[in-house]
mmCIF file of C-alpha atoms and ligand atoms in Angstrom:
data_model
loop_
_atom_site.group_PDB
_atom_site.id
_atom_site.type_symbol
_atom_site.label_atom_id
_atom_site.label_comp_id
_atom_site.label_asym_id
_atom_site.label_seq_id
_atom_site.Cartn_x
_atom_site.Cartn_y
_atom_site.Cartn_z
ATOM 1 C CA MET E 160 32.179 -29.523 -26.487
ATOM 2 C CA SER E 161 30.822 -26.683 -24.362
ATOM 3 C CA SER E 162 27.084 -25.892 -24.404
ATOM 4 C CA PRO E 163 26.034 -22.843 -26.408
ATOM 5 C CA VAL E 164 25.618 -19.588 -24.521
ATOM 6 C CA LEU E 165 23.745 -16.457 -25.603
ATOM 7 C CA ASN E 166 25.761 -13.235 -25.271
ATOM 8 C CA ILE E 167 23.297 -10.528 -24.241
ATOM 9 C CA GLY E 168 23.384 -6.745 -23.929
ATOM 10 C CA ILE E 169 20.977 -5.369 -21.326
ATOM 11 C CA VAL E 170 19.457 -2.006 -22.249
ATOM 12 C CA GLY E 171 17.816 0.040 -19.505
ATOM 13 C CA LEU E 172 18.741 -0.573 -15.881
ATOM 14 C CA GLY E 173 15.865 1.058 -14.045
ATOM 15 C CA ARG E 174 13.198 -0.405 -11.798
ATOM 16 C CA LEU E 175 12.733 -3.565 -13.891
ATOM 17 C CA GLY E 176 15.972 -3.611 -15.920
ATOM 18 C CA GLN E 177 18.109 -4.325 -12.862
ATOM 19 C CA ARG E 178 15.927 -7.323 -12.053
ATOM 20 C CA HIS E 179 16.164 -8.696 -15.594
ATOM 21 C CA ALA E 180 19.932 -8.108 -15.527
ATOM 22 C CA ARG E 181 20.308 -10.082 -12.299
ATOM 23 C CA ASN E 182 18.225 -12.967 -13.654
ATOM 24 C CA LEU E 183 20.188 -13.146 -16.903
ATOM 25 C CA ALA E 184 23.580 -12.825 -15.216
ATOM 26 C CA GLN E 185 22.961 -15.138 -12.286
ATOM 27 C CA ARG E 186 19.995 -17.439 -12.870
ATOM 28 C CA VAL E 187 19.769 -18.302 -16.582
ATOM 29 C CA PRO E 188 22.574 -20.840 -17.086
ATOM 30 C CA ASN E 189 22.890 -20.449 -20.874
ATOM 31 C CA ALA E 190 22.901 -16.626 -20.827
ATOM 32 C CA ARG E 191 25.849 -14.281 -20.397
ATOM 33 C CA VAL E 192 25.415 -10.534 -19.965
ATOM 34 C CA VAL E 193 28.381 -9.121 -21.871
ATOM 35 C CA ALA E 194 27.321 -5.466 -22.144
ATOM 36 C CA ALA E 195 25.012 -2.906 -20.559
ATOM 37 C CA CYS E 196 23.531 0.291 -21.943
ATOM 38 C CA SER E 197 21.973 3.268 -20.158
ATOM 39 C CA PRO E 198 22.233 7.041 -20.507
ATOM 40 C CA LEU E 199 22.797 7.191 -16.745
ATOM 41 C CA GLN E 200 26.366 6.607 -15.529
ATOM 42 C CA THR E 201 25.046 5.623 -12.076
ATOM 43 C CA GLU E 202 23.193 2.690 -13.643
ATOM 44 C CA LEU E 203 26.269 1.580 -15.595
ATOM 45 C CA ASP E 204 28.320 1.794 -12.396
ATOM 46 C CA TRP E 205 25.702 -0.430 -10.730
ATOM 47 C CA ALA E 206 26.048 -3.011 -13.535
ATOM 48 C CA ALA E 207 29.838 -3.048 -13.167
ATOM 49 C CA ALA E 208 29.861 -3.165 -9.370
ATOM 50 C CA THR E 209 26.977 -5.620 -8.889
ATOM 51 C CA LEU E 210 27.225 -7.926 -11.891
ATOM 52 C CA GLY E 211 30.784 -7.390 -13.116
ATOM 53 C CA ILE E 212 29.638 -6.056 -16.506
ATOM 54 C CA THR E 213 32.594 -3.951 -17.603
ATOM 55 C CA SER E 214 31.556 -3.246 -21.200
ATOM 56 C CA THR E 215 29.121 -0.385 -20.682
ATOM 57 C CA TYR E 216 27.630 2.010 -23.214
ATOM 58 C CA ALA E 217 25.759 5.297 -22.983
ATOM 59 C CA ASP E 218 24.840 4.925 -26.650
ATOM 60 C CA TYR E 219 22.577 2.092 -27.877
ATOM 61 C CA ASP E 220 23.951 1.947 -31.431
ATOM 62 C CA ALA E 221 27.479 1.660 -30.044
ATOM 63 C CA MET E 222 26.374 -1.278 -27.903
ATOM 64 C CA LEU E 223 24.854 -3.005 -30.928
ATOM 65 C CA ALA E 224 28.387 -3.054 -32.411
ATOM 66 C CA HIS E 225 29.832 -4.817 -29.333
ATOM 67 C CA PRO E 226 31.962 -7.738 -30.591
ATOM 68 C CA GLY E 227 30.265 -11.108 -30.218
ATOM 69 C CA LEU E 228 26.897 -9.696 -29.116
ATOM 70 C CA ASP E 229 24.064 -12.138 -29.958
ATOM 71 C CA ALA E 230 21.001 -10.514 -28.408
ATOM 72 C CA VAL E 231 19.606 -7.450 -26.659
ATOM 73 C CA PHE E 232 17.195 -7.258 -23.745
ATOM 74 C CA LEU E 233 15.247 -3.978 -23.887
ATOM 75 C CA VAL E 234 13.890 -2.685 -20.577
ATOM 76 C CA THR E 235 13.604 0.916 -21.674
ATOM 77 C CA PRO E 236 10.774 3.470 -21.715
ATOM 78 C CA THR E 237 7.890 2.284 -23.893
ATOM 79 C CA SER E 238 8.312 5.205 -26.311
ATOM 80 C CA LEU E 239 11.684 3.724 -27.391
ATOM 81 C CA HIS E 240 10.676 0.082 -27.863
ATOM 82 C CA ALA E 241 9.760 -0.005 -31.553
ATOM 83 C CA GLN E 242 12.788 1.895 -32.845
ATOM 84 C CA GLN E 243 15.176 -0.053 -30.610
ATOM 85 C CA ILE E 244 13.730 -3.416 -31.694
ATOM 86 C CA ILE E 245 14.042 -2.487 -35.360
ATOM 87 C CA ALA E 246 17.643 -1.327 -34.882
ATOM 88 C CA ALA E 247 18.523 -4.589 -33.112
ATOM 89 C CA LEU E 248 16.989 -6.733 -35.869
ATOM 90 C CA ARG E 249 18.803 -4.737 -38.565
ATOM 91 C CA ALA E 250 22.048 -5.318 -36.641
ATOM 92 C CA GLY E 251 21.343 -9.073 -36.709
ATOM 93 C CA LYS E 252 20.559 -9.427 -32.994
ATOM 94 C CA HIS E 253 17.858 -11.484 -31.289
ATOM 95 C CA VAL E 254 15.672 -9.163 -29.243
ATOM 96 C CA PHE E 255 13.586 -9.362 -26.107
ATOM 97 C CA CYS E 256 11.559 -6.254 -25.272
ATOM 98 C CA GLU E 257 9.365 -5.365 -22.333
ATOM 99 C CA LYS E 258 5.636 -4.736 -22.805
ATOM 100 C CA PRO E 259 3.913 -2.910 -24.369
ATOM 101 C CA LEU E 260 5.446 -3.249 -27.838
ATOM 102 C CA SER E 261 4.447 0.320 -28.686
ATOM 103 C CA LEU E 262 1.706 2.864 -28.069
ATOM 104 C CA ASP E 263 1.373 3.324 -31.830
ATOM 105 C CA LEU E 264 -0.251 0.692 -34.015
ATOM 106 C CA ALA E 265 1.745 1.647 -37.117
ATOM 107 C CA ASP E 266 4.961 1.160 -35.133
ATOM 108 C CA CYS E 267 3.778 -2.290 -33.974
ATOM 109 C CA LEU E 268 3.143 -3.295 -37.571
ATOM 110 C CA ALA E 269 6.535 -1.886 -38.649
ATOM 111 C CA VAL E 270 8.224 -4.078 -36.011
ATOM 112 C CA GLU E 271 6.308 -7.135 -37.219
ATOM 113 C CA ALA E 272 7.328 -6.384 -40.825
ATOM 114 C CA GLU E 273 11.000 -5.961 -39.860
ATOM 115 C CA ALA E 274 10.959 -9.207 -37.864
ATOM 116 C CA ALA E 275 9.461 -11.011 -40.869
ATOM 117 C CA ARG E 276 12.539 -9.938 -42.856
ATOM 118 C CA HIS E 277 14.772 -11.719 -40.291
ATOM 119 C CA PRO E 278 13.102 -15.098 -39.663
ATOM 120 C CA GLN E 279 16.335 -16.487 -38.229
ATOM 121 C CA LEU E 280 16.151 -13.985 -35.341
ATOM 122 C CA THR E 281 14.026 -14.416 -32.223
ATOM 123 C CA ALA E 282 11.882 -11.405 -31.309
ATOM 124 C CA MET E 283 9.752 -11.532 -28.165
ATOM 125 C CA ILE E 284 7.622 -9.121 -26.136
ATOM 126 C CA GLY E 285 7.545 -9.889 -22.413
ATOM 127 C CA PHE E 286 3.986 -10.669 -21.414
ATOM 128 C CA VAL E 287 5.240 -12.140 -18.177
ATOM 129 C CA ARG E 288 1.966 -13.531 -16.868
ATOM 130 C CA ARG E 289 1.939 -16.241 -19.537
ATOM 131 C CA PHE E 290 5.014 -17.634 -17.765
ATOM 132 C CA ASP E 291 3.433 -17.736 -14.296
ATOM 133 C CA ALA E 292 2.794 -21.321 -13.150
ATOM 134 C CA SER E 293 -0.828 -20.651 -12.122
ATOM 135 C CA TYR E 294 -1.782 -18.844 -15.345
ATOM 136 C CA HIS E 295 -0.060 -21.556 -17.363
ATOM 137 C CA ASP E 296 -2.013 -24.243 -15.497
ATOM 138 C CA ALA E 297 -5.306 -22.369 -16.031
ATOM 139 C CA GLN E 298 -4.628 -22.031 -19.756
ATOM 140 C CA GLN E 299 -3.854 -25.757 -20.058
ATOM 141 C CA LYS E 300 -7.048 -26.681 -18.176
ATOM 142 C CA ILE E 301 -9.113 -24.457 -20.472
ATOM 143 C CA ALA E 302 -7.429 -25.937 -23.548
ATOM 144 C CA ARG E 303 -8.320 -29.426 -22.261
ATOM 145 C CA GLY E 304 -11.985 -28.372 -21.998
ATOM 146 C CA MET E 305 -12.243 -28.482 -18.199
ATOM 147 C CA ILE E 306 -14.632 -25.487 -18.026
ATOM 148 C CA GLY E 307 -16.356 -26.114 -21.357
ATOM 149 C CA LYS E 308 -16.372 -23.184 -23.757
ATOM 150 C CA PRO E 309 -14.834 -20.069 -22.153
ATOM 151 C CA TYR E 310 -17.030 -17.018 -22.841
ATOM 152 C CA LEU E 311 -16.062 -14.345 -20.299
ATOM 153 C CA VAL E 312 -12.790 -13.133 -18.777
ATOM 154 C CA ARG E 313 -12.849 -10.703 -15.868
ATOM 155 C CA SER E 314 -9.296 -9.527 -15.150
ATOM 156 C CA GLN E 315 -7.699 -6.838 -13.047
ATOM 157 C CA THR E 316 -4.293 -5.315 -12.390
ATOM 158 C CA CYS E 317 -4.414 -3.259 -9.219
ATOM 159 C CA ASP E 318 -1.390 -1.638 -7.636
ATOM 160 C CA GLN E 319 -0.985 -0.531 -4.057
ATOM 161 C CA ASN E 320 -1.433 3.184 -3.677
ATOM 162 C CA ASP E 321 1.857 5.060 -3.622
ATOM 163 C CA PRO E 322 1.055 8.234 -1.669
ATOM 164 C CA SER E 323 4.239 9.865 -3.037
ATOM 165 C CA GLY E 324 2.756 9.585 -6.544
ATOM 166 C CA ALA E 325 6.217 8.576 -7.855
ATOM 167 C CA PHE E 326 4.569 6.731 -10.761
ATOM 168 C CA MET E 327 3.409 10.126 -12.041
ATOM 169 C CA ARG E 328 6.780 10.507 -13.754
ATOM 170 C CA PHE E 329 5.705 7.748 -16.170
ATOM 171 C CA ALA E 330 2.349 9.424 -16.859
ATOM 172 C CA PRO E 331 3.470 11.541 -19.841
ATOM 173 C CA THR E 332 4.907 8.522 -21.725
ATOM 174 C CA SER E 333 3.098 5.430 -20.405
ATOM 175 C CA GLY E 334 0.103 5.727 -22.751
ATOM 176 C CA GLY E 335 -2.337 5.713 -19.844
ATOM 177 C CA ILE E 336 -3.509 3.090 -17.406
ATOM 178 C CA PHE E 337 -4.996 0.706 -20.001
ATOM 179 C CA LEU E 338 -1.837 0.495 -22.136
ATOM 180 C CA ASP E 339 0.462 0.459 -19.126
ATOM 181 C CA CYS E 340 -1.399 -1.933 -16.798
ATOM 182 C CA SER E 341 -4.405 -3.540 -18.536
ATOM 183 C CA VAL E 342 -2.248 -4.543 -21.502
ATOM 184 C CA HIS E 343 -1.255 -7.592 -19.408
ATOM 185 C CA ASP E 344 -4.912 -8.490 -18.825
ATOM 186 C CA ILE E 345 -5.737 -7.914 -22.500
ATOM 187 C CA ASP E 346 -3.027 -10.360 -23.514
ATOM 188 C CA LEU E 347 -4.310 -12.888 -20.963
ATOM 189 C CA ALA E 348 -7.903 -12.512 -22.143
ATOM 190 C CA ARG E 349 -6.950 -13.092 -25.779
ATOM 191 C CA TRP E 350 -4.821 -16.091 -24.803
ATOM 192 C CA LEU E 351 -7.418 -17.665 -22.505
ATOM 193 C CA LEU E 352 -10.329 -17.060 -24.902
ATOM 194 C CA GLY E 353 -8.454 -18.386 -27.951
ATOM 195 C CA ASN E 354 -7.593 -15.098 -29.723
ATOM 196 C CA PRO E 355 -11.100 -13.812 -30.526
ATOM 197 C CA VAL E 356 -11.495 -10.789 -32.827
ATOM 198 C CA PRO E 357 -12.621 -7.604 -31.017
ATOM 199 C CA LYS E 358 -15.925 -6.027 -32.087
ATOM 200 C CA ARG E 359 -16.590 -3.084 -29.731
ATOM 201 C CA VAL E 360 -15.230 -1.472 -26.571
ATOM 202 C CA TYR E 361 -16.770 0.513 -23.707
ATOM 203 C CA ALA E 362 -14.640 2.207 -21.043
ATOM 204 C CA SER E 363 -14.664 4.757 -18.267
ATOM 205 C CA GLY E 364 -12.440 5.872 -15.434
ATOM 206 C CA THR E 365 -12.001 8.111 -12.435
ATOM 207 C CA ASN E 366 -9.268 9.784 -10.424
ATOM 208 C CA ALA E 367 -9.943 8.680 -6.864
ATOM 209 C CA ILE E 368 -6.683 9.981 -5.373
ATOM 210 C CA HIS E 369 -4.184 11.158 -8.001
ATOM 211 C CA LYS E 370 -6.058 14.069 -9.580
ATOM 212 C CA GLY E 371 -2.869 15.225 -11.343
ATOM 213 C CA LEU E 372 -3.249 12.376 -13.850
ATOM 214 C CA GLN E 373 -6.093 14.320 -15.471
ATOM 215 C CA ALA E 374 -3.523 16.621 -17.076
ATOM 216 C CA PHE E 375 -2.314 13.607 -19.128
ATOM 217 C CA GLY E 376 -5.805 12.321 -19.979
ATOM 218 C CA ASP E 377 -5.151 9.497 -17.546
ATOM 219 C CA VAL E 378 -7.002 8.049 -14.540
ATOM 220 C CA ASP E 379 -5.987 6.155 -11.413
ATOM 221 C CA ASN E 380 -8.874 3.685 -11.838
ATOM 222 C CA GLY E 381 -10.074 2.508 -15.251
ATOM 223 C CA LEU E 382 -12.796 0.056 -16.291
ATOM 224 C CA ALA E 383 -13.291 -1.355 -19.778
ATOM 225 C CA THR E 384 -15.454 -3.991 -21.439
ATOM 226 C CA VAL E 385 -14.693 -5.625 -24.766
ATOM 227 C CA GLU E 386 -17.128 -7.596 -26.906
ATOM 228 C CA PHE E 387 -15.621 -10.047 -29.376
ATOM 229 C CA SER E 388 -17.043 -11.166 -32.709
ATOM 230 C CA ASP E 389 -17.576 -14.760 -31.522
ATOM 231 C CA GLY E 390 -19.827 -13.588 -28.666
ATOM 232 C CA SER E 391 -17.204 -13.871 -25.932
ATOM 233 C CA MET E 392 -16.462 -10.890 -23.676
ATOM 234 C CA ALA E 393 -13.771 -9.503 -21.400
ATOM 235 C CA THR E 394 -13.932 -6.881 -18.711
ATOM 236 C CA PHE E 395 -10.908 -5.156 -17.209
ATOM 237 C CA LEU E 396 -10.156 -3.127 -14.094
ATOM 238 C CA ALA E 397 -6.887 -1.269 -13.583
ATOM 239 C CA SER E 398 -6.184 0.634 -10.385
ATOM 240 C CA ARG E 399 -3.294 2.475 -8.778
ATOM 241 C CA THR E 400 -5.041 3.080 -5.463
ATOM 242 C CA LEU E 401 -5.461 -0.159 -3.513
ATOM 243 C CA ALA E 402 -4.842 0.208 0.210
ATOM 244 C CA HIS E 403 -3.675 -3.354 0.881
ATOM 245 C CA GLY E 404 -1.137 -4.246 -1.828
ATOM 246 C CA HIS E 405 -0.799 -5.437 -5.436
ATOM 247 C CA GLU E 406 -3.701 -7.587 -6.573
ATOM 248 C CA THR E 407 -3.710 -9.297 -9.955
ATOM 249 C CA LEU E 408 -6.855 -11.396 -10.360
ATOM 250 C CA THR E 409 -8.262 -13.156 -13.400
ATOM 251 C CA GLU E 410 -11.470 -15.151 -13.646
ATOM 252 C CA VAL E 411 -12.487 -17.180 -16.682
ATOM 253 C CA PHE E 412 -16.116 -18.234 -16.966
ATOM 254 C CA GLY E 413 -16.920 -21.236 -19.140
ATOM 255 C CA THR E 414 -20.092 -23.116 -20.021
ATOM 256 C CA GLU E 415 -19.094 -25.872 -17.573
ATOM 257 C CA GLY E 416 -17.150 -24.070 -14.875
ATOM 258 C CA ARG E 417 -15.038 -21.125 -13.795
ATOM 259 C CA LEU E 418 -11.326 -20.754 -13.057
ATOM 260 C CA ALA E 419 -9.835 -17.970 -10.937
ATOM 261 C CA VAL E 420 -6.153 -17.089 -10.637
ATOM 262 C CA GLY E 421 -5.126 -14.852 -7.759
ATOM 263 C CA ASN E 422 -8.393 -14.756 -5.816
ATOM 264 C CA ASN E 423 -6.498 -14.245 -2.588
ATOM 265 C CA PRO E 424 -3.394 -12.153 -3.369
ATOM 266 C CA ARG E 425 -1.569 -13.532 -0.359
ATOM 267 C CA LEU E 426 2.162 -13.036 -0.035
ATOM 268 C CA ASN E 427 2.729 -16.598 1.164
ATOM 269 C CA ARG E 428 0.977 -19.419 3.047
ATOM 270 C CA VAL E 429 1.271 -17.815 6.494
ATOM 271 C CA GLU E 430 -2.115 -17.097 8.073
ATOM 272 C CA ILE E 431 -2.121 -14.561 10.907
ATOM 273 C CA SER E 432 -4.738 -14.838 13.659
ATOM 274 C CA ASP E 433 -4.789 -11.998 16.189
ATOM 275 C CA VAL E 434 -6.972 -9.213 17.559
ATOM 276 C CA HIS E 435 -7.593 -7.991 13.981
ATOM 277 C CA GLY E 436 -9.010 -11.351 12.870
ATOM 278 C CA VAL E 437 -7.651 -14.050 10.536
ATOM 279 C CA ARG E 438 -5.701 -12.832 7.520
ATOM 280 C CA ASN E 439 -2.753 -13.105 5.103
ATOM 281 C CA GLU E 440 -0.247 -10.451 4.182
ATOM 282 C CA CYS E 441 -0.616 -9.274 0.566
ATOM 283 C CA THR E 442 1.898 -9.164 -2.322
ATOM 284 C CA PRO E 443 3.263 -5.603 -2.159
ATOM 285 C CA ASP E 444 3.971 -5.147 -5.870
ATOM 286 C CA PHE E 445 4.031 -6.834 -9.288
ATOM 287 C CA TYR E 446 7.539 -8.168 -8.828
ATOM 288 C CA ALA E 447 6.714 -9.973 -5.586
ATOM 289 C CA ARG E 448 3.837 -11.647 -7.433
ATOM 290 C CA PHE E 449 5.648 -12.519 -10.677
ATOM 291 C CA ALA E 450 9.345 -12.945 -9.750
ATOM 292 C CA ASP E 451 9.384 -16.618 -10.785
ATOM 293 C CA ALA E 452 7.590 -15.871 -14.050
ATOM 294 C CA PHE E 453 10.211 -13.279 -15.056
ATOM 295 C CA LEU E 454 12.846 -16.005 -14.803
ATOM 296 C CA VAL E 455 10.837 -18.554 -16.833
ATOM 297 C CA GLU E 456 10.206 -15.848 -19.452
ATOM 298 C CA ALA E 457 13.923 -15.043 -19.748
ATOM 299 C CA GLN E 458 14.756 -18.744 -20.067
ATOM 300 C CA GLU E 459 12.225 -19.173 -22.904
ATOM 301 C CA PHE E 460 13.768 -16.271 -24.818
ATOM 302 C CA VAL E 461 17.336 -17.517 -24.378
ATOM 303 C CA ASP E 462 16.455 -21.106 -25.356
ATOM 304 C CA ALA E 463 14.560 -19.923 -28.438
ATOM 305 C CA ALA E 464 17.395 -17.623 -29.529
ATOM 306 C CA LEU E 465 19.842 -20.529 -29.195
ATOM 307 C CA GLY E 466 17.559 -22.719 -31.324
ATOM 308 C CA GLN E 467 16.767 -24.952 -28.351
ATOM 309 C CA GLY E 468 13.068 -24.166 -27.975
ATOM 310 C CA GLN E 469 10.064 -22.438 -29.506
ATOM 311 C CA LEU E 470 8.501 -19.141 -28.448
ATOM 312 C CA THR E 471 4.980 -19.617 -27.090
ATOM 313 C CA LEU E 472 3.801 -16.110 -28.036
ATOM 314 C CA ARG E 473 4.019 -14.088 -31.230
ATOM 315 C CA LEU E 474 4.826 -10.478 -31.982
ATOM 316 C CA ASN E 475 1.327 -10.156 -33.379
ATOM 317 C CA ASP E 476 -0.090 -10.902 -29.913
ATOM 318 C CA ALA E 477 1.615 -7.709 -28.739
ATOM 319 C CA THR E 478 0.225 -5.747 -31.691
ATOM 320 C CA GLU E 479 -3.289 -6.947 -30.907
ATOM 321 C CA ALA E 480 -2.868 -6.050 -27.225
ATOM 322 C CA THR E 481 -1.875 -2.503 -28.223
ATOM 323 C CA ARG E 482 -4.826 -2.320 -30.653
ATOM 324 C CA LEU E 483 -7.261 -3.131 -27.839
ATOM 325 C CA GLY E 484 -5.500 -0.921 -25.292
ATOM 326 C CA LEU E 485 -5.693 2.030 -27.679
ATOM 327 C CA ALA E 486 -9.398 1.424 -28.283
ATOM 328 C CA MET E 487 -10.058 1.253 -24.528
ATOM 329 C CA THR E 488 -8.169 4.511 -24.004
ATOM 330 C CA GLN E 489 -10.070 6.204 -26.813
ATOM 331 C CA ALA E 490 -13.431 4.947 -25.510
ATOM 332 C CA MET E 491 -12.681 6.378 -22.065
ATOM 333 C CA ARG E 492 -11.257 9.719 -23.236
ATOM 334 C CA GLU E 493 -14.035 10.354 -25.757
ATOM 335 C CA ALA E 494 -16.784 8.847 -23.557
ATOM 336 C CA ARG E 495 -18.132 6.736 -26.418
ATOM 337 C CA ILE E 496 -18.301 3.179 -27.696
ATOM 338 C CA VAL E 497 -15.448 2.336 -30.081
ATOM 339 C CA GLU E 498 -16.322 -0.091 -32.882
ATOM 340 C CA PHE E 499 -13.681 -2.066 -34.789
HETATM 341 P P1 NAI L 234 12.514 2.959 -15.542
HETATM 342 O O1 NAI L 234 12.274 4.376 -15.906
HETATM 343 O O2 NAI L 234 12.734 2.599 -14.117
HETATM 344 O O3 NAI L 234 13.759 2.426 -16.388
HETATM 345 C C1 NAI L 234 13.975 2.789 -17.740
HETATM 346 C C2 NAI L 234 15.442 2.596 -18.045
HETATM 347 O O4 NAI L 234 15.701 2.927 -19.415
HETATM 348 C C3 NAI L 234 16.379 3.470 -17.208
HETATM 349 O O5 NAI L 234 17.456 2.664 -16.833
HETATM 350 C C4 NAI L 234 16.836 4.542 -18.184
HETATM 351 O O6 NAI L 234 18.092 5.050 -17.843
HETATM 352 C C5 NAI L 234 16.890 3.722 -19.462
HETATM 353 N N1 NAI L 234 16.890 4.509 -20.696
HETATM 354 C C6 NAI L 234 16.230 5.655 -20.961
HETATM 355 N N2 NAI L 234 16.516 6.070 -22.219
HETATM 356 C C7 NAI L 234 17.370 5.160 -22.750
HETATM 357 C C8 NAI L 234 18.024 5.024 -24.001
HETATM 358 N N3 NAI L 234 17.846 5.927 -24.975
HETATM 359 N N4 NAI L 234 18.829 3.956 -24.199
HETATM 360 C C9 NAI L 234 19.015 3.050 -23.237
HETATM 361 N N5 NAI L 234 18.430 3.119 -22.021
HETATM 362 C C10 NAI L 234 17.607 4.160 -21.790
HETATM 363 O O7 NAI L 234 11.269 2.110 -16.137
HETATM 364 P P2 NAI L 234 10.796 0.637 -15.772
HETATM 365 O O8 NAI L 234 9.718 0.687 -14.756
HETATM 366 O O9 NAI L 234 11.955 -0.247 -15.523
HETATM 367 O O10 NAI L 234 10.056 0.221 -17.139
HETATM 368 C C11 NAI L 234 10.779 -0.089 -18.305
HETATM 369 C C12 NAI L 234 9.856 -0.877 -19.233
HETATM 370 O O11 NAI L 234 9.427 -2.052 -18.578
HETATM 371 C C13 NAI L 234 8.574 -0.129 -19.658
HETATM 372 O O12 NAI L 234 8.318 -0.362 -21.016
HETATM 373 C C14 NAI L 234 7.485 -0.749 -18.808
HETATM 374 O O13 NAI L 234 6.218 -0.762 -19.466
HETATM 375 C C15 NAI L 234 7.998 -2.153 -18.612
HETATM 376 N N6 NAI L 234 7.532 -2.765 -17.361
HETATM 377 C C16 NAI L 234 7.008 -4.022 -17.423
HETATM 378 C C17 NAI L 234 6.518 -4.618 -16.287
HETATM 379 C C18 NAI L 234 5.967 -5.991 -16.347
HETATM 380 O O14 NAI L 234 5.194 -6.387 -15.468
HETATM 381 N N7 NAI L 234 6.332 -6.785 -17.341
HETATM 382 C C19 NAI L 234 6.534 -3.930 -14.988
HETATM 383 C C20 NAI L 234 7.204 -2.647 -15.018
HETATM 384 C C21 NAI L 234 7.655 -2.091 -16.175
#
């Protein structure tokens, strides 16, 4: 008897969608990409030429009717996530969707309610850092009590400056730097601190280089602090202007120790010694840092959808991450403390 395989439709073949498509088609043994969907013919041509996906759709609803389709993988603009997840669930498909779930809390709750009506279907939001080996190890150590009671997370997502400002095209729809970038750190903080309930939020930001973001109420560097009801705290930095590369760093302070993940954002183990000193090259972008984690994440979704494993995160985690990201954005834009 042959092993079960999940027949997947990939939706969105942009910067990240092409990477997910490659992983699913070539590196997840029990996944098969049987269809692709994008409004751009060039992206569908890429899927056919590169991955041999010949069933291509410009229309999402048409793809949902593809014969034998078991699941969809949504790597589309954030503004589409909630409606596309709900449509997939109503069509009886398992669904993976990129972060953030939505920029609108009511939409997050509507997705949770729809998923609850289809308990036989797997629905997952891709908080990829949970699937990184170092973050996983840190979480296990904290759960075993290695650093005592964790009470403070300090976490940052900092991108290398792109002088072309190409990311500006996402500015109108991304929800701002906290919902686009810090949402990863928010999810980590909740996970590492044991899902505390937020009490109040402070935030501020500046535009160090990309002044044009002001037009969208956005910043290129944002700082936020969250106090939780149990007395624990988290503080977040998001930046788009680092000179040296992509630097994701998380520190967890506990009553008996501290763990740090990513303290030196080195590309690899090569150390260069020359007239400039002793140094490492830096990870250039998020994908260089988290490539392995994206594969582990995809495998967890496929195994869960096939009934061969359990999801380790819940839709509600994504709702709570949006709730905090919205509060951080509001605190910064209105220059005031936001209470829950
Ligand atoms: P992108 O703009 O490069 O790609 C978006 C894709 O969606 C394009 O292929 C576009 O043609 C397609 N699309 C647009 N409208 C569509 C529709 N109605 N139906 C089907 N496809 C449609 O964006 P990118 O950077 O790939 O981001 C996509 C998502 O992934 C976003 O939600 C973003 O937040 C998330 N993301 C997550 C990251 C992570 O670390 N987990 C990193 C980068 C992005």
